[in-house]
CSV table of C-alpha atoms in Angstrom, one decimal:
chain,number,residue,atom,x,y,z
A,23,UNK,CA,110.1,-30.7,137.7
A,24,UNK,CA,109.0,-33.7,135.6
A,25,UNK,CA,106.6,-31.7,133.4
A,26,UNK,CA,106.1,-28.0,132.6
A,27,UNK,CA,103.2,-26.4,134.6
A,28,UNK,CA,100.2,-25.5,132.5
A,29,UNK,CA,99.4,-21.9,133.5
A,30,UNK,CA,96.0,-20.4,132.8
A,31,UNK,CA,94.2,-17.1,133.7
A,32,UNK,CA,90.7,-16.5,135.0
A,33,UNK,CA,88.3,-14.4,132.9
A,34,UNK,CA,86.9,-12.9,136.1
A,35,UNK,CA,90.1,-10.9,136.1
A,36,UNK,CA,89.2,-9.5,132.6
A,37,UNK,CA,85.7,-8.3,133.5
A,38,UNK,CA,86.1,-5.1,131.4
A,39,UNK,CA,87.1,-7.0,128.2
A,40,UNK,CA,84.9,-8.7,125.6
A,41,UNK,CA,85.4,-12.5,126.0
A,42,UNK,CA,87.0,-12.9,122.5
A,43,UNK,CA,89.4,-10.1,123.3
A,44,UNK,CA,90.2,-11.5,126.8
A,45,UNK,CA,90.9,-14.9,125.3
A,46,UNK,CA,93.2,-13.4,122.7
A,47,UNK,CA,95.2,-11.4,125.3
A,48,UNK,CA,95.5,-14.4,127.5
A,49,UNK,CA,96.8,-16.6,124.7
A,50,UNK,CA,99.1,-13.9,123.3
A,51,UNK,CA,100.8,-13.5,126.7
A,52,UNK,CA,101.6,-17.3,126.6
A,53,UNK,CA,99.0,-18.9,128.9
A,54,UNK,CA,97.9,-22.3,127.8
A,55,UNK,CA,94.4,-22.2,129.3
A,56,UNK,CA,91.6,-20.2,130.8
A,57,UNK,CA,89.3,-20.4,133.8
A,58,UNK,CA,86.1,-19.2,132.2
A,59,UNK,CA,83.5,-17.7,134.6
A,60,UNK,CA,80.0,-17.9,133.1
A,61,UNK,CA,78.7,-14.4,133.4
A,62,UNK,CA,76.7,-11.7,131.7
A,63,UNK,CA,79.4,-10.6,129.3
A,64,UNK,CA,81.5,-13.7,129.3
A,65,UNK,CA,79.4,-16.5,127.9
A,66,UNK,CA,76.1,-15.7,129.5
A,67,UNK,CA,74.4,-19.1,130.0
A,68,UNK,CA,70.9,-17.9,129.5
A,69,UNK,CA,70.2,-15.9,126.3
A,70,UNK,CA,68.7,-17.4,123.1
A,71,UNK,CA,71.2,-18.9,120.8
A,72,UNK,CA,73.3,-20.4,123.5
A,73,UNK,CA,74.2,-23.5,121.6
A,74,UNK,CA,75.6,-21.5,118.7
A,75,UNK,CA,77.5,-19.2,121.1
A,76,UNK,CA,79.1,-22.2,123.0
A,77,UNK,CA,80.1,-23.7,119.7
A,78,UNK,CA,81.7,-20.4,118.7
A,79,UNK,CA,83.6,-20.1,122.0
A,80,UNK,CA,84.9,-23.7,121.5
A,81,UNK,CA,86.2,-22.9,118.1
A,82,UNK,CA,87.8,-19.7,119.5
A,83,UNK,CA,89.5,-21.7,122.3
A,84,UNK,CA,90.8,-24.3,119.8
A,85,UNK,CA,92.1,-21.7,117.4
A,86,UNK,CA,94.0,-20.0,120.2
A,87,UNK,CA,95.2,-23.3,121.7
A,88,UNK,CA,93.6,-22.7,125.1
A,89,UNK,CA,92.4,-25.4,127.4
A,90,UNK,CA,89.4,-24.5,129.6
A,91,UNK,CA,87.9,-25.1,133.0
A,92,UNK,CA,84.4,-23.7,133.9
A,93,UNK,CA,84.0,-21.4,137.0
A,94,UNK,CA,80.6,-20.6,138.4
A,95,UNK,CA,81.3,-17.8,140.9
A,96,UNK,CA,79.7,-14.9,139.0
A,97,UNK,CA,78.5,-12.4,141.6
A,98,UNK,CA,75.1,-11.1,140.3
A,99,UNK,CA,74.2,-13.5,137.5
A,100,UNK,CA,71.2,-15.1,139.3
A,101,UNK,CA,70.0,-12.2,141.4
A,102,UNK,CA,70.7,-8.5,140.6
A,103,UNK,CA,70.3,-7.6,144.3
A,104,UNK,CA,72.2,-10.2,146.2
A,105,UNK,CA,75.8,-11.4,145.4
A,106,UNK,CA,75.9,-15.1,144.7
A,107,UNK,CA,72.3,-15.7,145.6
A,108,UNK,CA,70.6,-18.1,145.6
A,109,UNK,CA,73.1,-20.7,146.7
A,110,UNK,CA,72.5,-24.4,147.3
A,111,UNK,CA,71.8,-23.4,150.9
A,112,UNK,CA,68.8,-21.0,150.4
A,113,UNK,CA,65.2,-21.9,150.9
A,114,UNK,CA,64.7,-22.1,147.2
A,115,UNK,CA,67.9,-23.2,145.5
A,116,UNK,CA,66.2,-23.9,142.2
A,117,UNK,CA,68.0,-21.3,140.2
A,118,UNK,CA,71.4,-22.3,141.5
A,119,UNK,CA,70.8,-26.0,140.8
A,120,UNK,CA,69.6,-25.2,137.3
A,121,UNK,CA,72.6,-23.0,136.7
A,122,UNK,CA,75.0,-25.6,137.8
A,123,UNK,CA,73.4,-28.3,135.7
A,124,UNK,CA,73.6,-25.8,132.8
A,125,UNK,CA,77.3,-25.2,133.6
A,126,UNK,CA,77.9,-28.9,133.4
A,127,UNK,CA,76.3,-29.1,129.9
A,128,UNK,CA,78.3,-26.1,128.7
A,129,UNK,CA,81.5,-27.5,130.1
A,130,UNK,CA,80.8,-30.8,128.3
A,131,UNK,CA,80.2,-29.0,125.0
A,132,UNK,CA,83.4,-27.0,125.5
A,133,UNK,CA,85.5,-30.0,126.4
A,134,UNK,CA,86.3,-28.4,129.8
A,135,UNK,CA,88.7,-30.2,132.1
A,136,UNK,CA,86.6,-29.5,135.1
A,137,UNK,CA,83.5,-27.6,136.3
A,138,UNK,CA,84.2,-25.7,139.6
A,139,UNK,CA,81.6,-24.6,142.2
A,140,UNK,CA,81.3,-24.0,145.9
A,141,UNK,CA,78.8,-24.2,148.8
A,142,UNK,CA,77.9,-20.6,149.5
A,143,UNK,CA,77.6,-18.7,152.7
A,144,UNK,CA,75.0,-20.1,155.1
A,145,UNK,CA,72.0,-17.7,155.2
A,146,UNK,CA,71.5,-16.3,158.7
A,147,UNK,CA,68.0,-17.7,159.3
A,148,UNK,CA,69.0,-21.2,158.1
A,149,UNK,CA,70.2,-23.7,160.8
A,150,UNK,CA,73.6,-25.2,160.0
A,151,UNK,CA,72.1,-28.7,159.9
A,152,UNK,CA,69.4,-27.7,157.4
A,153,UNK,CA,72.0,-25.9,155.3
A,154,UNK,CA,74.2,-29.0,155.3
A,155,UNK,CA,71.3,-31.3,154.2
A,156,UNK,CA,70.5,-28.8,151.4
A,157,UNK,CA,74.1,-28.8,150.3
A,158,UNK,CA,74.3,-32.5,150.1
A,159,UNK,CA,71.0,-32.8,148.2
A,160,UNK,CA,72.0,-30.1,145.7
A,161,UNK,CA,75.5,-31.5,145.1
A,162,UNK,CA,73.9,-35.0,144.5
A,163,UNK,CA,71.9,-33.5,141.7
A,164,UNK,CA,74.9,-31.8,140.2
A,165,UNK,CA,76.9,-35.1,140.5
A,166,UNK,CA,74.2,-36.9,138.7
A,167,UNK,CA,74.3,-34.3,135.8
A,168,UNK,CA,78.1,-34.6,135.7
A,169,UNK,CA,78.0,-38.3,135.6
A,170,UNK,CA,75.6,-38.3,132.7
A,171,UNK,CA,77.7,-35.6,130.8
A,172,UNK,CA,81.0,-37.3,131.5
A,173,UNK,CA,82.7,-34.3,133.1
A,174,UNK,CA,84.6,-33.8,136.4
A,175,UNK,CA,83.5,-31.6,139.2
A,176,UNK,CA,85.9,-29.5,141.2
A,177,UNK,CA,84.3,-28.5,144.5
A,178,UNK,CA,86.1,-25.5,146.0
A,179,UNK,CA,86.4,-24.9,149.7
A,180,UNK,CA,86.0,-21.2,150.1
A,181,UNK,CA,86.7,-19.2,153.3
A,182,UNK,CA,83.5,-18.1,155.0
A,183,UNK,CA,81.3,-20.6,153.2
A,184,UNK,CA,79.7,-23.6,154.7
A,185,UNK,CA,82.5,-25.8,153.3
A,186,UNK,CA,85.6,-23.6,153.7
A,187,UNK,CA,88.5,-26.1,154.1
A,188,UNK,CA,89.8,-29.5,153.0
A,189,UNK,CA,88.3,-31.2,156.0
A,190,UNK,CA,84.9,-29.9,155.1
A,191,UNK,CA,85.4,-31.0,151.5
A,192,UNK,CA,86.2,-34.5,152.7
A,193,UNK,CA,83.1,-34.6,154.9
A,194,UNK,CA,81.0,-33.5,151.9
A,195,UNK,CA,82.5,-36.1,149.6
A,196,UNK,CA,81.8,-38.8,152.1
A,197,UNK,CA,78.2,-37.7,152.5
A,198,UNK,CA,77.8,-38.1,148.7
A,199,UNK,CA,79.3,-41.7,148.9
A,200,UNK,CA,82.6,-40.7,147.3
A,201,UNK,CA,81.5,-40.2,143.7
A,202,UNK,CA,84.2,-40.7,141.1
A,203,UNK,CA,83.5,-37.4,139.4
A,204,UNK,CA,83.5,-35.3,142.6
A,205,UNK,CA,87.0,-33.8,142.9
A,206,UNK,CA,88.4,-30.7,144.5
A,207,UNK,CA,89.3,-27.2,143.2
A,208,UNK,CA,92.2,-26.1,145.4
A,209,UNK,CA,92.9,-22.4,145.7
A,210,UNK,CA,96.5,-22.0,146.7
A,211,UNK,CA,95.8,-18.7,148.5
A,212,UNK,CA,93.0,-20.2,150.5
A,213,UNK,CA,95.4,-22.8,151.8
A,214,UNK,CA,97.7,-20.1,153.2
A,215,UNK,CA,94.7,-18.2,154.5
A,216,UNK,CA,93.3,-20.9,156.8
A,217,UNK,CA,94.5,-24.4,156.4
A,218,UNK,CA,96.4,-26.0,159.3
A,219,UNK,CA,99.4,-27.2,157.1
A,220,UNK,CA,102.0,-25.6,154.9
A,221,UNK,CA,100.6,-25.0,151.4
A,222,UNK,CA,102.7,-27.8,149.8
A,223,UNK,CA,101.3,-30.3,152.2
A,224,UNK,CA,97.7,-29.1,151.3
A,225,UNK,CA,98.5,-30.2,147.8
A,226,UNK,CA,99.7,-33.6,148.9
A,227,UNK,CA,96.6,-34.0,151.1
A,228,UNK,CA,94.2,-33.8,148.1
A,229,UNK,CA,96.5,-35.0,145.3
A,230,UNK,CA,94.3,-38.1,144.5
A,231,UNK,CA,91.2,-35.9,143.9
A,232,UNK,CA,92.8,-32.7,142.5
A,233,UNK,CA,91.1,-31.6,139.3
A,234,UNK,CA,91.5,-27.8,139.3
A,235,UNK,CA,94.0,-25.4,140.8
A,236,UNK,CA,93.5,-21.6,141.3
A,237,UNK,CA,96.7,-19.7,142.2
A,238,UNK,CA,97.1,-16.3,143.9
A,239,UNK,CA,99.0,-14.9,146.8
A,240,UNK,CA,97.4,-14.4,150.2
A,241,UNK,CA,98.2,-13.7,153.9
A,242,UNK,CA,97.4,-15.8,156.9
A,243,UNK,CA,93.9,-15.1,158.2
A,244,UNK,CA,92.9,-12.6,155.5
A,245,UNK,CA,90.8,-13.7,152.5
A,246,UNK,CA,92.1,-11.3,149.9
A,247,UNK,CA,93.5,-12.4,146.5
A,248,UNK,CA,96.8,-10.6,146.0
A,249,UNK,CA,99.2,-10.4,143.2
A,250,UNK,CA,102.2,-12.6,143.5
A,251,UNK,CA,104.8,-11.3,145.8
A,252,UNK,CA,102.3,-9.2,147.8
A,253,UNK,CA,101.4,-12.0,150.2
A,254,UNK,CA,103.3,-14.7,152.2
A,255,UNK,CA,103.4,-17.7,149.9
A,256,UNK,CA,106.6,-19.3,148.8
A,257,UNK,CA,105.6,-20.5,145.3
A,258,UNK,CA,108.5,-22.8,144.1
A,259,UNK,CA,107.7,-25.4,146.8
A,260,UNK,CA,104.0,-25.2,145.8
A,261,UNK,CA,104.7,-25.8,142.2
A,262,UNK,CA,107.1,-28.6,143.1
A,263,UNK,CA,104.4,-30.2,145.2
A,264,UNK,CA,101.9,-30.0,142.3
A,265,UNK,CA,104.4,-31.7,140.1
A,266,UNK,CA,105.3,-34.4,142.7
A,267,UNK,CA,101.6,-35.0,143.1
A,268,UNK,CA,101.3,-35.8,139.4
A,269,UNK,CA,98.9,-32.9,138.8
A,270,UNK,CA,98.8,-32.0,135.1
A,271,UNK,CA,95.7,-29.8,135.0
A,272,UNK,CA,95.4,-26.1,134.6
A,273,UNK,CA,96.9,-23.8,137.3
A,274,UNK,CA,94.9,-20.7,136.7
A,275,UNK,CA,95.6,-17.2,138.1
A,276,UNK,CA,92.7,-16.1,140.3
A,277,UNK,CA,92.7,-12.3,140.6
A,278,UNK,CA,89.0,-11.2,140.3
A,279,UNK,CA,89.6,-7.7,141.5
A,280,UNK,CA,92.3,-6.7,139.1
A,281,UNK,CA,90.3,-6.2,135.9
A,282,UNK,CA,91.2,-2.5,135.8
A,283,UNK,CA,94.8,-3.5,134.8
A,284,UNK,CA,94.1,-7.0,133.4
A,285,UNK,CA,96.7,-7.2,130.6
A,286,UNK,CA,99.6,-5.8,132.7
A,287,UNK,CA,98.6,-8.0,135.8
A,288,UNK,CA,98.3,-11.1,133.6
A,289,UNK,CA,101.7,-10.4,132.1
A,290,UNK,CA,103.4,-9.9,135.5
A,291,UNK,CA,101.7,-13.0,136.8
A,292,UNK,CA,103.0,-15.2,134.1
A,293,UNK,CA,106.5,-13.9,134.4
A,294,UNK,CA,106.4,-14.5,138.1
A,295,UNK,CA,105.0,-18.1,137.8
A,296,UNK,CA,107.5,-19.0,135.1
A,297,UNK,CA,110.4,-17.8,137.3
A,298,UNK,CA,108.9,-19.8,140.3
A,299,UNK,CA,108.7,-22.9,138.1
A,300,UNK,CA,112.4,-22.5,137.1
A,301,UNK,CA,113.3,-22.1,140.8
A,302,UNK,CA,111.3,-25.2,141.7
A,303,UNK,CA,113.7,-27.2,139.6
A,304,UNK,CA,113.7,-31.0,139.5
A,305,UNK,CA,112.2,-33.0,142.3
A,306,UNK,CA,114.7,-33.7,145.0
A,307,UNK,CA,115.8,-37.3,145.6
A,308,UNK,CA,113.2,-39.0,147.8
A,309,UNK,CA,110.9,-36.0,147.3
A,310,UNK,CA,110.0,-33.3,149.7
A,311,UNK,CA,108.5,-34.2,153.0
A,312,UNK,CA,104.8,-33.8,152.3
A,313,UNK,CA,103.9,-34.1,155.9
A,314,UNK,CA,105.7,-31.0,157.0
A,315,UNK,CA,104.5,-31.6,160.6
A,316,UNK,CA,102.5,-29.0,162.2
A,317,UNK,CA,105.1,-26.3,161.6
A,318,UNK,CA,103.9,-24.0,158.8
A,319,UNK,CA,107.5,-23.3,157.8
A,320,UNK,CA,109.0,-20.3,156.2
A,321,UNK,CA,105.7,-19.0,154.8
A,322,UNK,CA,104.8,-17.7,158.3
A,323,UNK,CA,106.5,-14.4,158.1
A,324,UNK,CA,103.8,-12.3,159.8
A,325,UNK,CA,104.6,-13.2,163.4
A,326,UNK,CA,101.0,-14.1,164.2
A,327,UNK,CA,100.1,-16.7,166.8
A,328,UNK,CA,99.4,-19.5,164.4
A,329,UNK,CA,97.9,-21.8,167.0
A,330,UNK,CA,94.9,-19.3,167.1
A,331,UNK,CA,94.5,-19.5,163.3
A,332,UNK,CA,94.9,-23.1,162.5
A,333,UNK,CA,92.1,-25.5,161.4
A,334,UNK,CA,89.0,-23.6,160.3
A,335,UNK,CA,87.0,-26.4,162.0
A,336,UNK,CA,87.7,-24.5,165.2
A,337,UNK,CA,85.8,-21.5,166.3
A,338,UNK,CA,89.0,-19.6,166.9
A,339,UNK,CA,90.2,-20.1,163.3
A,340,UNK,CA,86.9,-19.1,161.8
A,341,UNK,CA,86.8,-15.9,163.8
A,342,UNK,CA,90.3,-15.1,162.7
A,343,UNK,CA,89.6,-15.0,158.9
A,344,UNK,CA,89.0,-11.4,157.8
A,345,UNK,CA,87.3,-10.4,154.6
A,346,UNK,CA,88.5,-7.0,153.4
A,347,UNK,CA,85.5,-6.5,151.1
A,348,UNK,CA,83.1,-6.5,153.9
A,349,UNK,CA,85.3,-5.3,156.7
A,350,UNK,CA,84.0,-7.9,159.0
A,351,UNK,CA,85.2,-11.0,160.8
A,352,UNK,CA,83.3,-14.3,160.5
A,353,UNK,CA,81.5,-15.3,163.7
């Protein structure tokens, strides 16, 4: 590899820690960055004294030598009754738009490398065309805020949401007239879950616009963030692909349901990733084949009929993605 990967860890995997303590543990373990989810206990974006608190967090990050990206996926920050509501797709997205604009300002003040956000799940009464128009309008407002603040946006395709794959992200970026600040957050597990290509090729497909990477293990067709080694992803080729693509941003572990054992999980995760980086080694002469054809390669160890689970633009693929937290399949 031409440059050491910059591994970070997500604070949504330290939900039971005070933010200062979580940052200290992450830094002490040897991570060089943090994916900071704005939430009630981790830099709440709404209370009085926010400017002072943001300044204090910036000093803390600098003292610990941690780079930062901002994540905006807090579950009940905006509505205590509905997870993630409202999104940009709801009848009244005002709170979501205001929150994202606030996240942009906080990110700018922290010197964040990117601000990550997603579309949301289409509310059942809302027609898909209406939801799409709302998404484009909301994103345009956030793009304007990011342009003025001088920060980069990483829009994340998320299984089950209105934009769930790379193809959907491309369509959205085109609808926004390809703004320079509108990049992509790529979750490596999501690539394994539902994209039509091997994971390394997913990296190459978006290399030009890649501003943020989340990393976790996952199985084909199941949207469940797993510890490394519990899923089906072969990580050395993924890290080599990121290096070949010239990506130098944070690669942050995304394990939001492992807070009960956060320090131990974070330590295991970094050991695993460092070993994978060593195994990735230097780029091979001529580079790996980023195309990879339609064959998903050695990652497909589950014996599933992959034709049925390919591009999530098809009804078959969407129906095949299972979400363990809700015990349902997307229709």
